Coordinates of C-alpha atoms and ligand atoms in Angstrom, one line a residue:
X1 CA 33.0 56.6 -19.7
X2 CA 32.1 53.2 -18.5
X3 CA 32.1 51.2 -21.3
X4 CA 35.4 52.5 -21.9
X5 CA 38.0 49.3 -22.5
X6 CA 41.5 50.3 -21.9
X7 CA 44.1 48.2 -23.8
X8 CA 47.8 47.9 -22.7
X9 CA 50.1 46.3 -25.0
X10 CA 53.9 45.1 -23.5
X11 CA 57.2 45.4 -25.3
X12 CA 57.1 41.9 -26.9
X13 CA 53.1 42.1 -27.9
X14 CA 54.6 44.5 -30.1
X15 CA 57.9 43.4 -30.4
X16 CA 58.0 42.9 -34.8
X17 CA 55.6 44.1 -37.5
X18 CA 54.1 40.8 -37.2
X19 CA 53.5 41.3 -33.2
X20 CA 52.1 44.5 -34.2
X21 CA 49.3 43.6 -36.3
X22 CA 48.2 41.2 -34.1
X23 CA 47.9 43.8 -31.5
X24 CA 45.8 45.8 -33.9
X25 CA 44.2 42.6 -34.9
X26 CA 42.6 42.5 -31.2
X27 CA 42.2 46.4 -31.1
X28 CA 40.3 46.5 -34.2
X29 CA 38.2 43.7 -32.9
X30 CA 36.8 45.6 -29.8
X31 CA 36.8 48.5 -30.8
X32 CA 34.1 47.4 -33.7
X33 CA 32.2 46.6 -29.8
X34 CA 32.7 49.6 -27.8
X35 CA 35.2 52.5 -26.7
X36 CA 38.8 51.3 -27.1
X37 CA 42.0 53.0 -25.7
X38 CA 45.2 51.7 -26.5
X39 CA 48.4 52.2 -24.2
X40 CA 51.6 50.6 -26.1
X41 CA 55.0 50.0 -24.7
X42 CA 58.6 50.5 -26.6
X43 CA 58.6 47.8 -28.8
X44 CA 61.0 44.8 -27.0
X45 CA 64.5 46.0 -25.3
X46 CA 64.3 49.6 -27.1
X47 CA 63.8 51.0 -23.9
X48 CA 67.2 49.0 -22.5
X49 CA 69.0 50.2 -26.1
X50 CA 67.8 54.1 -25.4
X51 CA 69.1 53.8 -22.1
X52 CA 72.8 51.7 -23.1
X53 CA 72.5 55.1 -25.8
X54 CA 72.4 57.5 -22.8
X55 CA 75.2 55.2 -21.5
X56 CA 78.1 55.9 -24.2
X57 CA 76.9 59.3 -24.1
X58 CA 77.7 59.5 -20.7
X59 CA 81.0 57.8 -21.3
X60 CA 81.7 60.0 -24.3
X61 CA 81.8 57.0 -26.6
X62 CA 80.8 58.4 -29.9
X63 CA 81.2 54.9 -31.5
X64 CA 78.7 53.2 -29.0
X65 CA 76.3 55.7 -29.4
X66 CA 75.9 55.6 -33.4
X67 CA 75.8 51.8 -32.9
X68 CA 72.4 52.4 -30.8
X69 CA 71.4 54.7 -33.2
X70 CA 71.7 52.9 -36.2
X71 CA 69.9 49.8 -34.7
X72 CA 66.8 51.9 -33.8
X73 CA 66.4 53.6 -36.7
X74 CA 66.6 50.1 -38.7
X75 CA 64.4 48.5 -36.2
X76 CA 62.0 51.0 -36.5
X77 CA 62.1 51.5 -40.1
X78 CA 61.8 47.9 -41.3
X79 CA 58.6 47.7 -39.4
X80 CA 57.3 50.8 -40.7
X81 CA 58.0 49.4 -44.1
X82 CA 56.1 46.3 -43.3
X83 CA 53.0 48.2 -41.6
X84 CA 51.8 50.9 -43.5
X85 CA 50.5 51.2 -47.8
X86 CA 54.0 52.0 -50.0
X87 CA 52.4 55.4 -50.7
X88 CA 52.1 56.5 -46.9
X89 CA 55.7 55.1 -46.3
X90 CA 57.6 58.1 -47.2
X91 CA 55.7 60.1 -44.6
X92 CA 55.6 57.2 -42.1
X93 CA 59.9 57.0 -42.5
X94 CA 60.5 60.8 -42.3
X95 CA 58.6 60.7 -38.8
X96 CA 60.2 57.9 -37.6
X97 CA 63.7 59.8 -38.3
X98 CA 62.5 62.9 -36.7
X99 CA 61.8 61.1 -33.0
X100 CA 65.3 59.2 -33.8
X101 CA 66.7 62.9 -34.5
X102 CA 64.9 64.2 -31.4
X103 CA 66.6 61.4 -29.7
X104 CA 69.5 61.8 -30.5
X105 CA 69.8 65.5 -29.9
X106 CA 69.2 65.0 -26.2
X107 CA 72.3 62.1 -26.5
X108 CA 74.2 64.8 -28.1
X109 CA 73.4 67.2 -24.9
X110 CA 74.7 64.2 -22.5
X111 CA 77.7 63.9 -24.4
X112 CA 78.8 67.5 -24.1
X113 CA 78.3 67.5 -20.5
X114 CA 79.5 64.1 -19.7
X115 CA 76.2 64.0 -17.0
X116 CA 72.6 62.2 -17.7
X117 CA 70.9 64.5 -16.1
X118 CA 67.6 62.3 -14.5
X119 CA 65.1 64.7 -16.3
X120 CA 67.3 64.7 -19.6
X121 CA 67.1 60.7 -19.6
X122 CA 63.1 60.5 -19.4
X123 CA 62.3 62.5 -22.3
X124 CA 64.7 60.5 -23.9
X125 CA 63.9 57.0 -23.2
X126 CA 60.1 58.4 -23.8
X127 CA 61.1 58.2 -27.6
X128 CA 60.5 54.6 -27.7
X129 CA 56.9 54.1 -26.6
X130 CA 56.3 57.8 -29.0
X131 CA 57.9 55.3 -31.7
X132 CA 55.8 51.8 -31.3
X133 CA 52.9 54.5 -30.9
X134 CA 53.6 56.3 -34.3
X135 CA 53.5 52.7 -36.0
X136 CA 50.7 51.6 -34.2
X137 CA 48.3 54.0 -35.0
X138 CA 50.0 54.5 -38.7
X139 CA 49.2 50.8 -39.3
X140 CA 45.5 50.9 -38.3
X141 CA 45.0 54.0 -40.4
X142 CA 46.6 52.2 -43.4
X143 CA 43.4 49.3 -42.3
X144 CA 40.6 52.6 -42.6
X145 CA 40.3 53.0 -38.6
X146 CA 40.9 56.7 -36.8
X147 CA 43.8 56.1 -35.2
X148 CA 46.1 59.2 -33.2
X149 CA 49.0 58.6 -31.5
X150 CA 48.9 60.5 -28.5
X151 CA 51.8 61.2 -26.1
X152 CA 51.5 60.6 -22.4
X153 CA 53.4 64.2 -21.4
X154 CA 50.3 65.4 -22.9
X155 CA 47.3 63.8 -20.6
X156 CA 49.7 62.3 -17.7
X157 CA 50.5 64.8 -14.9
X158 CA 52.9 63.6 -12.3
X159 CA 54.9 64.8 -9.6
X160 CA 58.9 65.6 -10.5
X161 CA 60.5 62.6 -9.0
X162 CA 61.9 61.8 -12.7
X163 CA 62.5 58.3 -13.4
X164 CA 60.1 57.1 -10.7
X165 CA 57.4 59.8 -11.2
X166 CA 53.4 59.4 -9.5
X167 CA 50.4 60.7 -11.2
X168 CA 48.7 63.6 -9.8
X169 CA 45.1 62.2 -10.5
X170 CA 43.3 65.3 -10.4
X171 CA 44.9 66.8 -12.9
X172 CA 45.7 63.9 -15.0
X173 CA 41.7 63.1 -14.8
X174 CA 41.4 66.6 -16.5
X175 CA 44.1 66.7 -18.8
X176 CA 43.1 63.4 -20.1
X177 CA 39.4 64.0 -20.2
X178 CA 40.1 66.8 -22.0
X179 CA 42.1 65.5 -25.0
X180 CA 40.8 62.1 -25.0
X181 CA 37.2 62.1 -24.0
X182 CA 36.7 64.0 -27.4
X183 CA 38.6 61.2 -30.0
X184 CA 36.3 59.2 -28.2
X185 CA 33.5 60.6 -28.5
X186 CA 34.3 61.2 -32.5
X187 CA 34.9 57.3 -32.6
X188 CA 38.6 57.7 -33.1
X189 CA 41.3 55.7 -31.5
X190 CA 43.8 57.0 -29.0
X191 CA 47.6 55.1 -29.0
X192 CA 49.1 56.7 -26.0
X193 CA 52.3 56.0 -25.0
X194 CA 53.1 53.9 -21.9
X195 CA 56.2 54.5 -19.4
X196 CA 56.2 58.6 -19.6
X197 CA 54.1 61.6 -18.2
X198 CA 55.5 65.3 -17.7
X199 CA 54.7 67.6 -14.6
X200 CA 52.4 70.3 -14.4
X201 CA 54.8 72.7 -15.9
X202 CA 56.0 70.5 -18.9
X203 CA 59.0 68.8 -17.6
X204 CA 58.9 65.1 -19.0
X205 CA 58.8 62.5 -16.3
X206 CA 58.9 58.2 -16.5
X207 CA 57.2 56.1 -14.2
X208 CA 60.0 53.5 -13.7
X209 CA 60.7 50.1 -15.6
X210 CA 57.8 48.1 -16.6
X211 CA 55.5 51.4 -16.1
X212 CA 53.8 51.4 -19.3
X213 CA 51.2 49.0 -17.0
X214 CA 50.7 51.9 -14.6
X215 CA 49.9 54.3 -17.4
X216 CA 47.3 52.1 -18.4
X217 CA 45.8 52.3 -14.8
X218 CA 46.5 56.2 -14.6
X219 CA 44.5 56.2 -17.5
X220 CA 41.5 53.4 -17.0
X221 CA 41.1 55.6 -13.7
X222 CA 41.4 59.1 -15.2
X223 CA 38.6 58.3 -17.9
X224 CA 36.4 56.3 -15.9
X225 CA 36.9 53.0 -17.9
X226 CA 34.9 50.1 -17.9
X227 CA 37.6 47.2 -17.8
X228 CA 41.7 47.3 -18.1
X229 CA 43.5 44.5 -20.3
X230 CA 46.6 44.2 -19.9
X231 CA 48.4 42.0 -22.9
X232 CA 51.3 40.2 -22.4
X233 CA 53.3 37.0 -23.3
X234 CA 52.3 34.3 -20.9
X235 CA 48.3 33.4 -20.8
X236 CA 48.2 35.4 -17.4
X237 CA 49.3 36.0 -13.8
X238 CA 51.0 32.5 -12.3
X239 CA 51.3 30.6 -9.4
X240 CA 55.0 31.6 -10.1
X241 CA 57.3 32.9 -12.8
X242 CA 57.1 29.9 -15.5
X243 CA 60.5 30.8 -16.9
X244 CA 62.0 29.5 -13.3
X245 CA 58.8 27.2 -12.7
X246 CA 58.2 25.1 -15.5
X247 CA 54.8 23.4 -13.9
X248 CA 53.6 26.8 -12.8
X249 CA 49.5 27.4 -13.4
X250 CA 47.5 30.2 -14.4
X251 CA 45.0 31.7 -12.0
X252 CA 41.5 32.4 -13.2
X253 CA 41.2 35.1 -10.5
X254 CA 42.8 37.0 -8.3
X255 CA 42.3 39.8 -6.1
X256 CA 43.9 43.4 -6.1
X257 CA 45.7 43.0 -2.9
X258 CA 47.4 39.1 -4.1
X259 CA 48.1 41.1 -7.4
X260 CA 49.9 44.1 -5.9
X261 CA 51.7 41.9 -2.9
X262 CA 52.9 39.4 -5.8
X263 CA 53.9 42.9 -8.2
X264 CA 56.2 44.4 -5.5
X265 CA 58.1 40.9 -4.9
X266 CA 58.9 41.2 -8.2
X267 CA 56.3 38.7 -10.0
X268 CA 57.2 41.0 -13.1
X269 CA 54.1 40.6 -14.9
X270 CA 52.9 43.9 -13.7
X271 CA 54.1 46.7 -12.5
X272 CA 54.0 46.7 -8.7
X273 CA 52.0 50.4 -8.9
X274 CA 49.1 49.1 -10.9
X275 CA 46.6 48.6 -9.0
X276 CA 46.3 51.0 -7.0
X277 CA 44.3 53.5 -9.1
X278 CA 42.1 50.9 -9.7
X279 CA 41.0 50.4 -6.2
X280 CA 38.7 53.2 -6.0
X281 CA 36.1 52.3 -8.8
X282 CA 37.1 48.6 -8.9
X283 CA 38.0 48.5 -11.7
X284 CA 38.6 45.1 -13.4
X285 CA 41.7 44.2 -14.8
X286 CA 42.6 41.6 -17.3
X287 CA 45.6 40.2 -17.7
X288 CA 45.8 38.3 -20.9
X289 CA 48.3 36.4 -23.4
X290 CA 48.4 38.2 -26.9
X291 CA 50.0 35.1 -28.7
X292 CA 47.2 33.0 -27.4
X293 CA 44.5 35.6 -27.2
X294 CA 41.8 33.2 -27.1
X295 CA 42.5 32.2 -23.5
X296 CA 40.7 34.2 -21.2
X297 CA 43.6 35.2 -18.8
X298 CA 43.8 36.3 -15.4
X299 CA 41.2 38.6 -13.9
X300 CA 42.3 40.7 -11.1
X301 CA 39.3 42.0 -9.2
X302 CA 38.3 43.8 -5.9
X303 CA 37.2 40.4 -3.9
X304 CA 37.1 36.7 -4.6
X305 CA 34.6 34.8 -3.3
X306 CA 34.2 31.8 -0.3
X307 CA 36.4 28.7 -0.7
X308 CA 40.1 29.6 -1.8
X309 CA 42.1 28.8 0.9
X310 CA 45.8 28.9 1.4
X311 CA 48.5 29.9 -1.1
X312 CA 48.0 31.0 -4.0
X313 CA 51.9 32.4 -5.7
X314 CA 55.0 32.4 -4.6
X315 CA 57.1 34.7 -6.2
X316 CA 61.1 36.1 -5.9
X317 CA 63.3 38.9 -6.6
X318 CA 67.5 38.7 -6.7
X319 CA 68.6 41.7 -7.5
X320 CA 68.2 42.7 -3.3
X321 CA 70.6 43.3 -0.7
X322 CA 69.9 42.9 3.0
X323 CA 70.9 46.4 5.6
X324 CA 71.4 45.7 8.7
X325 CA 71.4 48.0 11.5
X326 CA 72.4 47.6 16.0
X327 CA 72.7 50.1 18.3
X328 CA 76.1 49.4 20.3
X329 CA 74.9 49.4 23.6
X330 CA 71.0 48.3 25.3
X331 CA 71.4 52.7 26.7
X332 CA 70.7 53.5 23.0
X333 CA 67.1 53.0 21.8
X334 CA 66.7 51.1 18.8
X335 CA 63.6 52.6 18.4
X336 CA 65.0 55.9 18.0
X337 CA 67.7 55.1 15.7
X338 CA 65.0 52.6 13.4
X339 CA 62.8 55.9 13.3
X340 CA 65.9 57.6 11.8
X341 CA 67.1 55.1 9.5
X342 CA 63.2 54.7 8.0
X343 CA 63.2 58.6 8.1
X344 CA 65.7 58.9 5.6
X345 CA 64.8 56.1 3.7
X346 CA 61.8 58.0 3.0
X347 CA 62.8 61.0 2.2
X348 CA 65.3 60.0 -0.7
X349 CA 62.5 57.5 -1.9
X350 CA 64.0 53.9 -0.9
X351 CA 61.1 51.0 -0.7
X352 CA 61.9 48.4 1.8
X353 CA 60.8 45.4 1.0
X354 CA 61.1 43.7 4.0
X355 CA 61.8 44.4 7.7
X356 CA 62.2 42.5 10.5
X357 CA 63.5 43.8 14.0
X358 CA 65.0 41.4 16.8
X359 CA 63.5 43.6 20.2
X360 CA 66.5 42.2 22.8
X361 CA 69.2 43.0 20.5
X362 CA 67.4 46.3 19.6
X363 CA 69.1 45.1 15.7
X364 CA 67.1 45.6 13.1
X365 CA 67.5 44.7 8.9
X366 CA 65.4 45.5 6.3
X367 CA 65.9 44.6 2.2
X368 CA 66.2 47.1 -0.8
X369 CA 66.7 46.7 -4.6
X370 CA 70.1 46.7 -5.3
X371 CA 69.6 49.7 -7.4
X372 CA 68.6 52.4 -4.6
X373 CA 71.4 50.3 -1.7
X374 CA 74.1 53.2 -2.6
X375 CA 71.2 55.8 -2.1
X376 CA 70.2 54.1 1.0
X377 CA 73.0 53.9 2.6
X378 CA 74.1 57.7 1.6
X379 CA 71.0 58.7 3.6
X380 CA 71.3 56.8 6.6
X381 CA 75.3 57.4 6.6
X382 CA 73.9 61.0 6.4
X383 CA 71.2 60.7 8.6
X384 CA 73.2 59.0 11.7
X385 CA 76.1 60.8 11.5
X386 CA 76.6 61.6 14.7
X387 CA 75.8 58.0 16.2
X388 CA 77.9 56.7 13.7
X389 CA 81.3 59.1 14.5
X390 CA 80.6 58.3 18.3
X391 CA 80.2 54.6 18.2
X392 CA 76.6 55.0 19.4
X393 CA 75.7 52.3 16.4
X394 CA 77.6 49.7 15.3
X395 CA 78.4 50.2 11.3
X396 CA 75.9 49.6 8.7
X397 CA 76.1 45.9 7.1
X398 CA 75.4 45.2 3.7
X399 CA 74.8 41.7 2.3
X400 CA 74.3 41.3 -1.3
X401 CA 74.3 37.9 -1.3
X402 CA 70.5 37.6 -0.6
X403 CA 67.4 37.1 -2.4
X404 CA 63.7 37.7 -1.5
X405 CA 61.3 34.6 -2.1
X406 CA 57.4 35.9 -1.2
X407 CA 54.4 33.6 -0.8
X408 CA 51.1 35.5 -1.3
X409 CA 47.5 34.4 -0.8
X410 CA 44.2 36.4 0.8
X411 CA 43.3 32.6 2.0
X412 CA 46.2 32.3 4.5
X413 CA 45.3 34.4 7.3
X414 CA 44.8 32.4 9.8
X415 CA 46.0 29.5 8.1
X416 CA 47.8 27.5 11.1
X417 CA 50.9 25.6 9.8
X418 CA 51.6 27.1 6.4
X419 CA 54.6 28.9 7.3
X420 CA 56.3 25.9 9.5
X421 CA 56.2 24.0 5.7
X422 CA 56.9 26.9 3.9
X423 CA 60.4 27.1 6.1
X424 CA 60.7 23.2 6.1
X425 CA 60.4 22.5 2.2
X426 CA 63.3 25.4 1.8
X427 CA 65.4 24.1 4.4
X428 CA 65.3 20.3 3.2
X429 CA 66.6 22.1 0.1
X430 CA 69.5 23.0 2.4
X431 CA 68.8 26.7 1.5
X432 CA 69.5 28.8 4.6
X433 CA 66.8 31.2 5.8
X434 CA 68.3 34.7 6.7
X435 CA 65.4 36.9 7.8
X436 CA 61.8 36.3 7.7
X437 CA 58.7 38.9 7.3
X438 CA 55.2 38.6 7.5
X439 CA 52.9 41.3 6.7
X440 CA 50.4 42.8 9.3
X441 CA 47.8 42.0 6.1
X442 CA 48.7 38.1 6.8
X443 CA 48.8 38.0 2.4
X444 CA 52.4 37.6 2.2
X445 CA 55.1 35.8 3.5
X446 CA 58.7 36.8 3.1
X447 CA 61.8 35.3 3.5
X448 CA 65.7 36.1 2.8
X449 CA 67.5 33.4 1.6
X450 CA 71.0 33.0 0.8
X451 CA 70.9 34.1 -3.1
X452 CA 72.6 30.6 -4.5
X453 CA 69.3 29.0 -2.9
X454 CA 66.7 31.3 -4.5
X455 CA 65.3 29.5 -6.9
X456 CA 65.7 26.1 -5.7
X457 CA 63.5 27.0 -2.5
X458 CA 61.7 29.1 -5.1
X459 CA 60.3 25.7 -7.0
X460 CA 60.5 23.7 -3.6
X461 CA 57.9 26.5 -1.8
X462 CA 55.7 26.0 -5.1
X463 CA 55.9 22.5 -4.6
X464 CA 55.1 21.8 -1.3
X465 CA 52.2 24.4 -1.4
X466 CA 50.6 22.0 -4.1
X467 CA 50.4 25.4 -6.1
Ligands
ADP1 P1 55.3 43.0 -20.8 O1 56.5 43.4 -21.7 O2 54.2 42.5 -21.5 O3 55.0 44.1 -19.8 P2 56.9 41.6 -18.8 O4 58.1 41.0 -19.4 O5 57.1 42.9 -18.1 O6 55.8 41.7 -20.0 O7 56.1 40.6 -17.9 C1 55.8 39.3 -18.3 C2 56.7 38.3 -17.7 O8 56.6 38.2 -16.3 C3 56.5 36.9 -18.2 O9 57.2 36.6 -19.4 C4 57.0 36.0 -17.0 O10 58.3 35.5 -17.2 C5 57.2 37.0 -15.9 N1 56.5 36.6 -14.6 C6 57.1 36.7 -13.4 N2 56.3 36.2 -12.4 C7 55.1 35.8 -13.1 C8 53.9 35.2 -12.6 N3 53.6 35.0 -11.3 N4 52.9 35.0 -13.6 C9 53.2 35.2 -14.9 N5 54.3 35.8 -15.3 C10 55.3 36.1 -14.5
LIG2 N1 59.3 50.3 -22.1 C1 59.4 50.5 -20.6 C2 60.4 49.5 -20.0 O1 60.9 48.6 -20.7 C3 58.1 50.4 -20.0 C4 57.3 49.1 -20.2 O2 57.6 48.4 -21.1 O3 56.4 48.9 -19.4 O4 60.6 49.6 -18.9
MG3 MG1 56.0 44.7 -18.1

């Protein structure tokens, strides 16, 4: 359906009542235009409250868990009580207490078995995008527009890796088509949940933190749409994070591959997995500011055109940790044991971030979230075993105190000199440069600096790339 405009709400668009309505304020107002979806996250830090929940469950702490239960029923109540007609609220309030009740059944489960068993916790934390998508659609009924919540289990199919799940397009593109190609059709709004899915046989999945932004591109690609917008609270995508760059400037445009490069070195602002359904059928992507909706945002498309040159973001992630790998003697290929290590990296689902070998040393270290370090280096404990027990590898190293800073920008292939000032401006910083990457693509710098330093060279890079 090509005139088909997806619409993707994040937690704080529809953080309150009040953010609420304003988000139905700008659905109302295209839809009255042409074929709306709406995807809507949980409504700000439920999804981090569901999860502390899971937490105490975990921990058997009956006390911490009621305190998590009782602040999302309230949170969820007193916006129900501001969004929908005193008649409907009765109705409105009992289905608000049965996904809380659903909710806290699973919690109960986790409790008993002192475990949070990975599927157990995504249809759990799923209940907070079913509950900002019960109000959602509630409040435009109350307004007179055909409204449905829909659940993602229902249209998004995705492979079992729970918590970090991938859509299976094929069948997603029918599962959606089929349930939602037909409230379109009858003029009817669909609120789908962002963040969740289930497999093909029903078992709930999520898509990872900040997900409900791939959703929205599962979806813009499974129906065909015409245009993705992706609301937000700053006016679009940056030349860097404004809450650690204060002078940081919107970009008009921008293309897929600056997007996704900028995404996966943690410019939060979307999900790093977003574009790629997109690529396909080009499909644009807005991003946009829903408290000042009248600026026109960020559009992400396939190409830009002549004339932009140089960089165009620099972005950084902290939470890393830096792996580093030698082989004890030059008789050992590093080759080999590299092949291994990435091997196993793979096959427990570890992204590297970054990777830089030295070839006379045969050393080699690559960067990982600090989240999946203990399942990395589980698998490549497990997976060199043997060269480990013989001393054919010198011991894995592990330095936390790291962080990634990424400059990204389609105009510097090729650009002579950018790097040299790139590693001047952070060094006259006195930041010290650790490792240093740089894509085959030629988008993306990336360097390890010592973590104290991050920002600093952060707003130094910015700086000196007159970004
Ligand atoms: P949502 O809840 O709408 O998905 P997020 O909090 O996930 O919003 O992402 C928006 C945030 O991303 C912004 O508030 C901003 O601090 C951060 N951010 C990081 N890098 C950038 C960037 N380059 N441009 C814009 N925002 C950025
Ligand atoms: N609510 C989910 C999260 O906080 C997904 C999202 O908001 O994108 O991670
Ligand atoms: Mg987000």
């Amino acid at each position: 359906m090509n005139n088909l405009l997806v619409m993707k709400f994040g937690g704080t668009s529809v953080g309150s009542a009040a953010r609420m309505k304003v988000a139905c304020d700008l659905i109302a107002a295209e839809a009255a235009k042409r074929p709306v979806t709406a995807v809507v996250s949980a409504m700000s830090k439920i999804t981090d409250l569901l999860l502390e929940t899971t937490r105490h469950a975990e921990a058997d702490d009956k006390a911490g868990i009621d305190r998590c239960l009782s602040q999302l029923e309230t949170r969820h109540l007193e916006a129900a009580a501001e969004l929908v007609a005193p008649e409907e609220l009765r109705r409105v309030q009992d289905s608000v207490n049965e996904l809380v009740a659903d909710f806290s059944r699973i919690v109960s489960g986790m409790q008993m078995l002192g475990y949070r068993p990975p599927r157990a916790v995504d249809e759990a934390i799923a209940v907070g995008e079913r509950l900002s998508a019960l109000l959602i659609s509630e409040h435009l009924r109350s307004r007179g527009i055909t409204a449905t919540a829909v659940n993602a289990s229902e249209v998004v199919v995705t492979d079992a890796v729970f918590n970090n799940a991938s859509p299976l397009m094929d069948a997603t593109r029918e599962k959606a088509g089929a349930r939602l190609l037909p409230m379109l059709e009858a003029g009817e709004i669909a609120i789908v949940t962002g963040f969740n899915g289930a497999t093909a046989d029903g078992r709930p999945t999520t898509l990872g933190r900040g997900g409900s932004d791939f959703s929205a591109s599962i979806l813009s690609a499974a129906l065909g749409a015409g245009e993705l917008w992706i609301w937000t609270d700053v006016d679009g995508i940056m030349t860097a994070d404004p809450r650690l760059v204060p002078d940081a400037k919107i970009l008009e445009e921008i293309t897929y591959s600056e997007a996704a490069e900028l995404a996966y070195a943690g410019a939060k602002v979307l999900h790093p997995r977003t574009l790629a359904p997109l690529v396909e059928r080009g499909i644009p992507v807005w991003s946009k500011n829903s408290f000042a909706p009248q600026k026109a945002g960020t559009r992400i498309v396939p190409a830009l055109g002549a004339g932009n040159s140089g960089a165009r973001a620099v972005t950084s992630m902290a939470n890393v940790a830096l792996v580093s790998l030698e082989p004890a003697s030059s008789t050992v290929s590093g080759v080999h044991i590299m092949a291994r290590a990435l091997d196993a990296l793979d096959r427990v689902n570890v992204e590297i971030l970054a990777l830089s070998s030295s070839s006379y040393r045969q050393s080699f270290c690559f960067l990982v979230r600090n989240e999946e370090l203990e399942r990395a280096s589980e698998a490549i404990e497990a997976a060199l075993a043997l060269e480990l027990t013989h001393g054919y590898v010198n011991g894995i190293e592990v330095d936390r105190n790291v962080g990634l800073l990424a400059v990204v920008g389609e105009g510097m292939r090729g650009a002579s000199g950018l790097a040299g000032r790139i590693f001047t401006a952070i060094s006259r910083e006195n930041v010290n440069v650790i490792a240093i990457a740089q894509g085959s693509s030629e988008l993306t710098i990336s360097v390890v600096v010592r973590r104290d330093g991050l920002e600093k060279a952060v707003r130094a890079v910015h700086t000196e790339c007159h970004l």
